[in-house]
PDB file of C-alpha atoms in Angstrom:
ATOM      1  CA  ILE I 247      29.695 -15.005   9.795  1.00 81.00           C
ATOM      2  CA  SER I 248      25.851 -14.418   8.536  1.00 84.00           C
ATOM      3  CA  CYS I 249      25.923 -11.427   7.204  1.00 88.00           C
ATOM      4  CA  SER I 250      23.075  -8.832   5.256  1.00 89.00           C
ATOM      5  CA  LEU I 251      24.116  -5.681   3.570  1.00 91.00           C
ATOM      6  CA  PRO I 252      22.473  -2.946   5.617  1.00 90.00           C
ATOM      7  CA  LEU I 253      19.460  -2.928   2.554  1.00 91.00           C
ATOM      8  CA  LEU I 254      15.797  -2.854   2.131  1.00 89.00           C
ATOM      9  CA  VAL I 255      14.807  -5.093  -0.831  1.00 89.00           C
ATOM     10  CA  GLU I 256      10.969  -5.656  -1.634  1.00 86.00           C
ATOM     11  CA  ARG I 257      10.130  -9.355  -2.252  1.00 87.00           C
ATOM     12  CA  LYS I 258       9.053  -9.250  -5.574  1.00 90.00           C
ATOM     13  CA  LEU I 259      12.884  -8.058  -6.139  1.00 90.00           C
ATOM     14  CA  GLU I 260      14.752 -10.788  -4.126  1.00 90.00           C
ATOM     15  CA  GLU I 261      15.362 -12.780  -7.021  1.00 91.00           C
ATOM     16  CA  SER I 262      16.849  -9.866  -9.249  1.00 90.00           C
ATOM     17  CA  ALA I 263      19.080  -8.680  -6.741  1.00 89.00           C
ATOM     18  CA  THR I 264      20.638 -11.898  -5.698  1.00 90.00           C
ATOM     19  CA  GLU I 265      21.066 -12.789  -9.407  1.00 88.00           C
ATOM     20  CA  LEU I 266      23.594  -9.600  -9.003  1.00 84.00           C
ATOM     21  CA  LEU I 267      25.369 -10.910  -5.867  1.00 84.00           C
ATOM     22  CA  MET I 268      24.887 -14.576  -7.363  1.00 86.00           C
ATOM     23  CA  PRO I 269      29.098 -13.896  -9.709  1.00 83.00           C
ATOM     24  CA  LEU I 270      30.714 -12.444  -6.344  1.00 80.00           C
ATOM     25  CA  VAL I 271      30.813 -16.421  -5.209  1.00 76.00           C
ATOM     26  CA  ASP I 272      34.226 -17.509  -6.701  1.00 79.00           C
ATOM     27  CA  ALA I 273      35.468 -13.727  -7.083  1.00 81.00           C
ATOM     28  CA  GLU I 274      37.530 -11.894  -5.038  1.00 83.00           C
ATOM     29  CA  ILE I 275      36.479  -8.784  -2.842  1.00 86.00           C
ATOM     30  CA  LYS I 276      36.556  -6.871  -0.552  1.00 91.00           C
ATOM     31  CA  PHE I 277      34.298  -5.999   2.305  1.00 89.00           C
ATOM     32  CA  GLU I 278      33.727  -3.509   5.211  1.00 92.00           C
ATOM     33  CA  ILE I 279      32.148  -3.655   8.766  1.00 91.00           C
ATOM     34  CA  VAL I 280      29.742  -0.755   8.857  1.00 88.00           C
ATOM     35  CA  LEU I 281      27.477  -2.414  11.501  1.00 86.00           C
ATOM     36  CA  CYS I 282      27.187  -5.683  14.247  1.00 86.00           C
ATOM     37  CA  THR I 283      23.570  -5.888  16.067  1.00 82.00           C
ATOM     38  CA  PRO I 284      23.199  -9.026  18.159  1.00 78.00           C
ATOM     39  CA  SER I 285      21.506 -11.046  15.401  1.00 76.00           C
ATOM     40  CA  LYS I 286      23.352  -9.743  12.733  1.00 84.00           C
ATOM     41  CA  THR I 287      26.202  -7.831  11.168  1.00 90.00           C
ATOM     42  CA  TYR I 288      26.176  -5.262   7.818  1.00 91.00           C
ATOM     43  CA  VAL I 289      28.711  -5.031   5.730  1.00 92.00           C
ATOM     44  CA  GLU I 290      29.302  -2.905   2.557  1.00 93.00           C
ATOM     45  CA  ILE I 291      30.672  -5.461  -0.230  1.00 91.00           C
ATOM     46  CA  PHE I 292      32.883  -4.345  -2.966  1.00 92.00           C
ATOM     47  CA  SER I 293      34.620  -5.925  -6.194  1.00 88.00           C
ATOM     48  CA  LYS I 294      36.647  -4.583  -8.069  1.00 86.00           C
ATOM     49  CA  ASN I 295      36.574  -1.145  -6.104  1.00 86.00           C
ATOM     50  CA  LYS I 296      32.135  -0.950  -6.919  1.00 88.00           C
ATOM     51  CA  SER I 297      30.357  -0.982  -3.762  1.00 91.00           C
ATOM     52  CA  ILE I 298      27.350  -3.465  -4.305  1.00 90.00           C
ATOM     53  CA  SER I 299      24.338  -1.652  -2.606  1.00 91.00           C
ATOM     54  CA  GLN I 300      25.775   1.161  -4.312  1.00 91.00           C
ATOM     55  CA  GLN I 301      25.076  -0.933  -8.018  1.00 90.00           C
ATOM     56  CA  LEU I 302      21.170  -2.592  -6.075  1.00 91.00           C
ATOM     57  CA  ILE I 303      20.360   1.250  -5.041  1.00 92.00           C
ATOM     58  CA  GLU I 304      21.229   2.604  -8.529  1.00 92.00           C
ATOM     59  CA  LYS I 305      19.036  -0.366 -10.264  1.00 91.00           C
ATOM     60  CA  ASN I 306      16.147   0.322  -7.966  1.00 91.00           C
ATOM     61  CA  LEU I 307      16.489  -2.819  -6.262  1.00 91.00           C
ATOM     62  CA  ALA I 308      17.070  -1.643  -3.223  1.00 91.00           C
ATOM     63  CA  LYS I 309      16.849   1.427  -0.735  1.00 89.00           C
ATOM     64  CA  ARG I 310      19.718   2.111   1.841  1.00 87.00           C
ATOM     65  CA  CYS I 311      18.924   0.789   5.432  1.00 86.00           C
ATOM     66  CA  GLU I 312      18.935   3.571   8.275  1.00 82.00           C
ATOM     67  CA  ILE I 313      22.146   2.954  10.146  1.00 84.00           C
ATOM     68  CA  PHE I 314      23.242   4.468  13.133  1.00 86.00           C
ATOM     69  CA  GLN I 315      25.523   3.926  16.074  1.00 85.00           C
ATOM     70  CA  PRO I 316      24.634   3.679  19.740  1.00 90.00           C
ATOM     71  CA  GLY I 317      24.398   6.533  21.575  1.00 94.00           C
ATOM     72  CA  PRO I 318      22.787   9.036  23.717  1.00 97.00           C
ATOM     73  CA  CYS I 319      19.236  10.292  22.096  1.00 97.00           C
ATOM     74  CA  PHE I 320      16.164  11.755  22.512  1.00 96.00           C
ATOM     75  CA  THR I 321      12.381  10.709  21.269  1.00 98.00           C
ATOM     76  CA  SER I 322      10.510  13.560  19.128  1.00 97.00           C
ATOM     77  CA  HIS I 323       7.560  12.245  18.190  1.00 97.00           C
ATOM     78  CA  ILE I 324       6.162   9.092  20.213  1.00 98.00           C
ATOM     79  CA  ASN I 325       2.327   7.009  18.564  1.00 97.00           C
ATOM     80  CA  SER I 326       3.674   3.976  20.055  1.00 97.00           C
ATOM     81  CA  LEU I 327       6.233   1.291  21.761  1.00 97.00           C
ATOM     82  CA  ASN I 328       6.101   0.097  17.688  1.00 96.00           C
ATOM     83  CA  ASP I 329       5.619   2.927  16.232  1.00 97.00           C
ATOM     84  CA  PHE I 330       8.557   6.352  17.713  1.00 98.00           C
ATOM     85  CA  TYR I 331      11.310   8.631  16.956  1.00 98.00           C
ATOM     86  CA  ILE I 332      14.580   9.380  17.841  1.00 97.00           C
ATOM     87  CA  GLN I 333      16.888  12.784  17.397  1.00 97.00           C
ATOM     88  CA  LEU I 334      20.083  11.661  18.038  1.00 97.00           C
ATOM     89  CA  GLU I 335      22.339  14.036  20.437  1.00 96.00           C
ATOM     90  CA  GLU I 336      25.202  13.532  17.694  1.00 95.00           C
ATOM     91  CA  ASP I 337      23.035  14.927  15.051  1.00 95.00           C
ATOM     92  CA  GLN I 338      22.000  18.439  17.409  1.00 94.00           C
ATOM     93  CA  ILE I 339      24.112  20.668  16.089  1.00 94.00           C
ATOM     94  CA  LYS I 340      22.927  19.821  12.665  1.00 93.00           C
ATOM     95  CA  LEU I 341      19.340  20.565  13.642  1.00 94.00           C
ATOM     96  CA  ASP I 342      20.421  23.323  15.327  1.00 95.00           C
ATOM     97  CA  LEU I 343      21.297  24.593  12.034  1.00 93.00           C
ATOM     98  CA  ILE I 344      18.465  23.833  10.120  1.00 94.00           C
ATOM     99  CA  ALA I 345      15.803  25.247  12.422  1.00 94.00           C
ATOM    100  CA  LYS I 346      17.868  28.723  11.813  1.00 94.00           C
ATOM    101  CA  ILE I 347      17.948  27.925   8.572  1.00 93.00           C
ATOM    102  CA  MET I 348      13.868  27.546   7.916  1.00 94.00           C
ATOM    103  CA  GLU I 349      13.297  30.528  10.682  1.00 93.00           C
ATOM    104  CA  ARG I 350      15.761  33.110   8.607  1.00 93.00           C
ATOM    105  CA  ALA I 351      13.390  32.399   5.654  1.00 92.00           C
ATOM    106  CA  ASP I 352      10.932  33.901   7.548  1.00 90.00           C
ATOM    107  CA  GLY I 353       8.144  31.874   5.509  1.00 90.00           C
ATOM    108  CA  LYS I 354       9.288  32.815   2.410  1.00 93.00           C
ATOM    109  CA  PHE I 355       9.573  30.086  -0.111  1.00 94.00           C
ATOM    110  CA  GLU I 356       8.726  30.254  -3.701  1.00 94.00           C
ATOM    111  CA  LYS I 357       5.824  28.654  -4.516  1.00 93.00           C
ATOM    112  CA  VAL I 358       5.563  24.460  -5.247  1.00 94.00           C
ATOM    113  CA  LYS I 359       4.744  24.481  -9.075  1.00 92.00           C
ATOM    114  CA  ASN I 360       3.638  20.758  -8.849  1.00 92.00           C
ATOM    115  CA  PRO I 361       3.560  19.049  -5.450  1.00 94.00           C
ATOM    116  CA  GLN I 362       4.430  15.380  -5.795  1.00 94.00           C
ATOM    117  CA  LYS I 363       4.039  12.835  -3.108  1.00 95.00           C
ATOM    118  CA  GLY I 364       7.391  11.755  -1.874  1.00 93.00           C
ATOM    119  CA  GLN I 365       9.046  15.349  -2.300  1.00 95.00           C
ATOM    120  CA  ILE I 366      10.650  17.046   0.505  1.00 96.00           C
ATOM    121  CA  VAL I 367       9.237  20.564   0.495  1.00 96.00           C
ATOM    122  CA  ALA I 368       9.346  23.583   3.491  1.00 96.00           C
ATOM    123  CA  ALA I 369       6.050  22.909   4.791  1.00 96.00           C
ATOM    124  CA  LYS I 370       3.888  25.460   8.048  1.00 96.00           C
ATOM    125  CA  PHE I 371       2.841  23.306  10.762  1.00 96.00           C
ATOM    126  CA  SER I 372      -0.581  25.426  12.595  1.00 90.00           C
ATOM    127  CA  ASP I 373       0.097  24.359  16.148  1.00 91.00           C
ATOM    128  CA  ASP I 374       2.921  27.362  16.454  1.00 92.00           C
ATOM    129  CA  ASP I 375       2.643  28.924  12.324  1.00 92.00           C
ATOM    130  CA  SER I 376       6.427  27.873  12.518  1.00 94.00           C
ATOM    131  CA  TRP I 377       8.166  26.506   8.850  1.00 96.00           C
ATOM    132  CA  TYR I 378      10.064  22.985   9.150  1.00 97.00           C
ATOM    133  CA  ARG I 379      10.991  20.527   6.027  1.00 97.00           C
ATOM    134  CA  ALA I 380       8.857  17.926   5.760  1.00 97.00           C
ATOM    135  CA  LEU I 381       7.572  14.805   3.266  1.00 97.00           C
ATOM    136  CA  ILE I 382       4.808  15.229   1.030  1.00 97.00           C
ATOM    137  CA  GLU I 383       2.639  11.884   1.987  1.00 97.00           C
ATOM    138  CA  GLU I 384      -0.695  12.646   0.375  1.00 96.00           C
ATOM    139  CA  ILE I 385      -2.456  15.711  -1.802  1.00 96.00           C
ATOM    140  CA  ASN I 386      -5.712  15.922  -1.084  1.00 95.00           C
ATOM    141  CA  GLY I 387      -6.601  19.376  -3.783  1.00 93.00           C
ATOM    142  CA  ASP I 388      -5.251  22.432  -1.765  1.00 92.00           C
ATOM    143  CA  VAL I 389      -4.374  20.512   1.303  1.00 96.00           C
ATOM    144  CA  PHE I 390      -0.907  18.295   1.611  1.00 97.00           C
ATOM    145  CA  ALA I 391      -0.569  15.683   3.977  1.00 97.00           C
ATOM    146  CA  VAL I 392       3.108  15.839   5.217  1.00 97.00           C
ATOM    147  CA  LYS I 393       5.371  14.087   7.914  1.00 97.00           C
ATOM    148  CA  PHE I 394       8.135  16.548   9.657  1.00 97.00           C
ATOM    149  CA  ILE I 395      11.456  14.983   9.248  1.00 96.00           C
ATOM    150  CA  GLU I 396      12.891  16.733  11.536  1.00 96.00           C
ATOM    151  CA  PHE I 397      10.688  14.881  14.628  1.00 97.00           C
ATOM    152  CA  GLY I 398       8.515  12.585  12.815  1.00 96.00           C
ATOM    153  CA  ASN I 399       4.756  13.578  13.258  1.00 97.00           C
ATOM    154  CA  VAL I 400       2.121  14.339  10.695  1.00 96.00           C
ATOM    155  CA  SER I 401      -0.316  16.913   9.669  1.00 96.00           C
ATOM    156  CA  GLU I 402      -2.210  18.653   7.419  1.00 96.00           C
ATOM    157  CA  THR I 403      -1.122  22.093   5.913  1.00 96.00           C
ATOM    158  CA  LYS I 404      -1.970  24.391   2.805  1.00 95.00           C
ATOM    159  CA  GLU I 405       1.348  26.309   3.222  1.00 95.00           C
ATOM    160  CA  ILE I 406       4.189  23.954   1.288  1.00 96.00           C
ATOM    161  CA  GLY I 407       7.215  26.047  -0.399  1.00 96.00           C
ATOM    162  CA  VAL I 408      10.291  25.684  -2.571  1.00 96.00           C
ATOM    163  CA  LEU I 409      13.717  24.471  -0.685  1.00 94.00           C
ATOM    164  CA  ASP I 410      16.707  24.977  -0.980  1.00 90.00           C
ATOM    165  CA  GLU I 411      17.976  21.887  -3.615  1.00 89.00           C
ATOM    166  CA  LYS I 412      20.834  21.890  -0.249  1.00 88.00           C
ATOM    167  CA  ILE I 413      18.528  21.595   2.189  1.00 90.00           C
ATOM    168  CA  SER I 414      15.711  19.581   0.695  1.00 90.00           C
ATOM    169  CA  GLU I 415      19.183  16.668   0.075  1.00 89.00           C
ATOM    170  CA  LEU I 416      19.972  16.192   4.183  1.00 89.00           C
ATOM    171  CA  PRO I 417      18.632  13.091   5.761  1.00 88.00           C
ATOM    172  CA  GLN I 418      15.997  13.194   7.932  1.00 90.00           C
ATOM    173  CA  MET I 419      16.991  14.040  11.807  1.00 93.00           C
ATOM    174  CA  SER I 420      14.547  11.959  13.289  1.00 96.00           C
ATOM    175  CA  LYS I 421      15.418   7.843  13.063  1.00 95.00           C
ATOM    176  CA  HIS I 422      11.680   5.964  13.185  1.00 96.00           C
ATOM    177  CA  CYS I 423      12.075   3.220  15.428  1.00 96.00           C
ATOM    178  CA  ARG I 424      10.270   0.487  17.507  1.00 96.00           C
ATOM    179  CA  LEU I 425      11.115  -1.092  21.022  1.00 97.00           C
ATOM    180  CA  LEU I 426      12.485  -4.504  20.668  1.00 94.00           C
ATOM    181  CA  LYS I 427       9.445  -6.603  22.619  1.00 91.00           C
ATOM    182  CA  PRO I 428      10.444  -9.669  24.415  1.00 89.00           C
ATOM    183  CA  LYS I 429       9.761 -13.208  23.713  1.00 86.00           C
ATOM    184  CA  ASN I 430       7.387 -13.827  26.083  1.00 87.00           C
ATOM    185  CA  LEU I 431       5.422 -10.658  26.891  1.00 88.00           C
ATOM    186  CA  ILE I 432       2.156 -10.778  24.612  1.00 86.00           C
ATOM    187  CA  ASN I 433       1.709  -7.142  23.504  1.00 89.00           C
ATOM    188  CA  PHE I 434       3.039  -3.518  24.949  1.00 93.00           C
ATOM    189  CA  SER I 435      -0.394  -2.674  27.067  1.00 94.00           C
ATOM    190  CA  GLU I 436      -2.020   1.203  27.407  1.00 95.00           C
ATOM    191  CA  ALA I 437      -0.089   1.175  30.959  1.00 96.00           C
ATOM    192  CA  ALA I 438       2.772   0.645  29.206  1.00 96.00           C
ATOM    193  CA  GLU I 439       2.471   2.485  26.669  1.00 96.00           C
ATOM    194  CA  SER I 440       1.389   5.896  28.760  1.00 97.00           C
ATOM    195  CA  LYS I 441       5.045   4.726  31.425  1.00 96.00           C
ATOM    196  CA  PHE I 442       6.860   4.824  28.002  1.00 97.00           C
ATOM    197  CA  SER I 443       5.440   8.249  27.520  1.00 97.00           C
ATOM    198  CA  GLU I 444       6.330   9.523  31.045  1.00 96.00           C
ATOM    199  CA  ILE I 445      10.218   8.108  31.048  1.00 97.00           C
ATOM    200  CA  CYS I 446      10.710  10.127  27.879  1.00 97.00           C
ATOM    201  CA  ALA I 447       8.926  13.605  28.848  1.00 96.00           C
ATOM    202  CA  ASN I 448       8.604  15.080  25.653  1.00 95.00           C
ATOM    203  CA  GLY I 449      11.742  14.419  24.825  1.00 95.00           C
ATOM    204  CA  ALA I 450      13.377  15.837  28.005  1.00 96.00           C
ATOM    205  CA  THR I 451      14.397  12.836  28.723  1.00 97.00           C
ATOM    206  CA  VAL I 452      18.304  11.466  27.611  1.00 97.00           C
ATOM    207  CA  LEU I 453      18.362   8.413  26.617  1.00 98.00           C
ATOM    208  CA  GLN I 454      20.839   5.862  25.006  1.00 97.00           C
ATOM    209  CA  VAL I 455      20.178   3.456  22.510  1.00 97.00           C
ATOM    210  CA  LYS I 456      21.310   0.688  20.881  1.00 94.00           C
ATOM    211  CA  LEU I 457      20.258  -1.185  17.385  1.00 92.00           C
ATOM    212  CA  ILE I 458      18.845  -4.598  17.270  1.00 90.00           C
ATOM    213  CA  LYS I 459      17.173  -5.308  13.899  1.00 88.00           C
ATOM    214  CA  LEU I 460      17.065  -3.080   9.968  1.00 87.00           C
ATOM    215  CA  ASP I 461      14.576  -2.845   8.271  1.00 86.00           C
ATOM    216  CA  ASP I 462      11.565  -0.619   7.485  1.00 87.00           C
ATOM    217  CA  VAL I 463      12.050   0.114  11.142  1.00 92.00           C
ATOM    218  CA  THR I 464      14.291  -0.354  13.010  1.00 93.00           C
ATOM    219  CA  THR I 465      14.438  -2.415  16.251  1.00 94.00           C
ATOM    220  CA  VAL I 466      15.841  -0.847  19.150  1.00 95.00           C
ATOM    221  CA  GLU I 467      16.584  -1.161  22.945  1.00 96.00           C
ATOM    222  CA  LEU I 468      16.239   1.772  24.933  1.00 97.00           C
ATOM    223  CA  PHE I 469      18.266   2.566  28.521  1.00 98.00           C
ATOM    224  CA  CYS I 470      17.953   5.469  30.934  1.00 96.00           C
ATOM    225  CA  ASP I 471      20.394   6.005  33.979  1.00 95.00           C
ATOM    226  CA  GLY I 472      21.699   2.845  32.601  1.00 94.00           C
ATOM    227  CA  LYS I 473      18.254   0.241  32.540  1.00 96.00           C
ATOM    228  CA  ASN I 474      17.141  -1.205  30.183  1.00 96.00           C
ATOM    229  CA  ILE I 475      13.868   0.543  29.602  1.00 96.00           C
ATOM    230  CA  ILE I 476      12.029  -2.505  28.991  1.00 95.00           C
ATOM    231  CA  ASP I 477      12.479  -3.306  32.700  1.00 93.00           C
ATOM    232  CA  SER I 478       9.957  -0.457  33.639  1.00 92.00           C
ATOM    233  CA  LEU I 479       7.536  -1.764  31.034  1.00 94.00           C
ATOM    234  CA  ALA I 480       7.362  -5.579  31.916  1.00 91.00           C
ATOM    235  CA  SER I 481       5.090  -5.727  34.133  1.00 90.00           C
ATOM    236  CA  LEU I 482       2.907  -3.263  33.299  1.00 92.00           C
ATOM    237  CA  CYS I 483       2.074  -6.413  30.163  1.00 89.00           C
ATOM    238  CA  ASN I 484       0.461  -9.461  30.217  1.00 80.00           C
ATOM    239  CA  VAL I 485       2.901 -11.868  29.550  1.00 79.00           C
ATOM    240  CA  HIS I 486       3.503 -15.826  27.516  1.00 67.00           C
ATOM    241  CA  ASP I 487       3.234 -18.527  30.277  1.00 59.00           C
ATOM    242  CA  ASN I 488       6.080 -19.646  28.104  1.00 54.00           C
ATOM    243  CA  ASP I 489       8.718 -17.754  25.768  1.00 46.00           C
ATOM    244  CA  ASN I 490       9.157 -19.853  23.041  1.00 45.00           C
ATOM    245  CA  ASN I 491       7.336 -17.178  20.545  1.00 43.00           C
ATOM    246  CA  ASP I 492       8.992 -14.937  18.093  1.00 45.00           C
ATOM    247  CA  ASP I 493      10.397 -11.556  19.203  1.00 47.00           C
ATOM    248  CA  TYR I 494       7.088 -10.276  17.202  1.00 42.00           C
TER     249      TYR I 494
END
């Protein structure tokens, strides 16, 4: 069975990560299937009851892929068909809870004394003057470029605050995705991008998501009313004369 650990490994770290796996070739191991996609089966491997994935992560040799099961979802932010974010319907209770916690704080957050790139903080979104969990992506003096991790949109703000550790450590609720592009499509056209936004209706449309490939951006298929969204977009795109091309 062709398998993969649900991890992201930088190319420069692949040799070191593989060295940790090699002694397992002749060893007795246990495994658990965590996700099956059309292209690969993702598994967790355990040797002497120790997770190999966790060992690689602790040695800073890998990062865990974001795995979620197929099911209902909504788009939370769209940059393009190759770069959009979804929220899972099953996470709605968590999303509501986080929103209530941020609302109750009413902007009364302790000042961040030594802000760092990659830090999770509370940040004020100027469009609605509300506070949300955010990831600091860049720092330019007293201006912070942040990504609001419940939605996926980015903005600049001067107002950030310290989050309670229990809140900051919660997983981000938005999932970064790209739509699977059929082999015969050259690229997604502007008309297809507009049609996708129209179908999603600013997150009002309930979609069904299916994982295809795990990576830093998860490749997915989306379905609306039982029909694959790509069927509504393909006629708006240029196509190859043959289908001997890769998906991307």
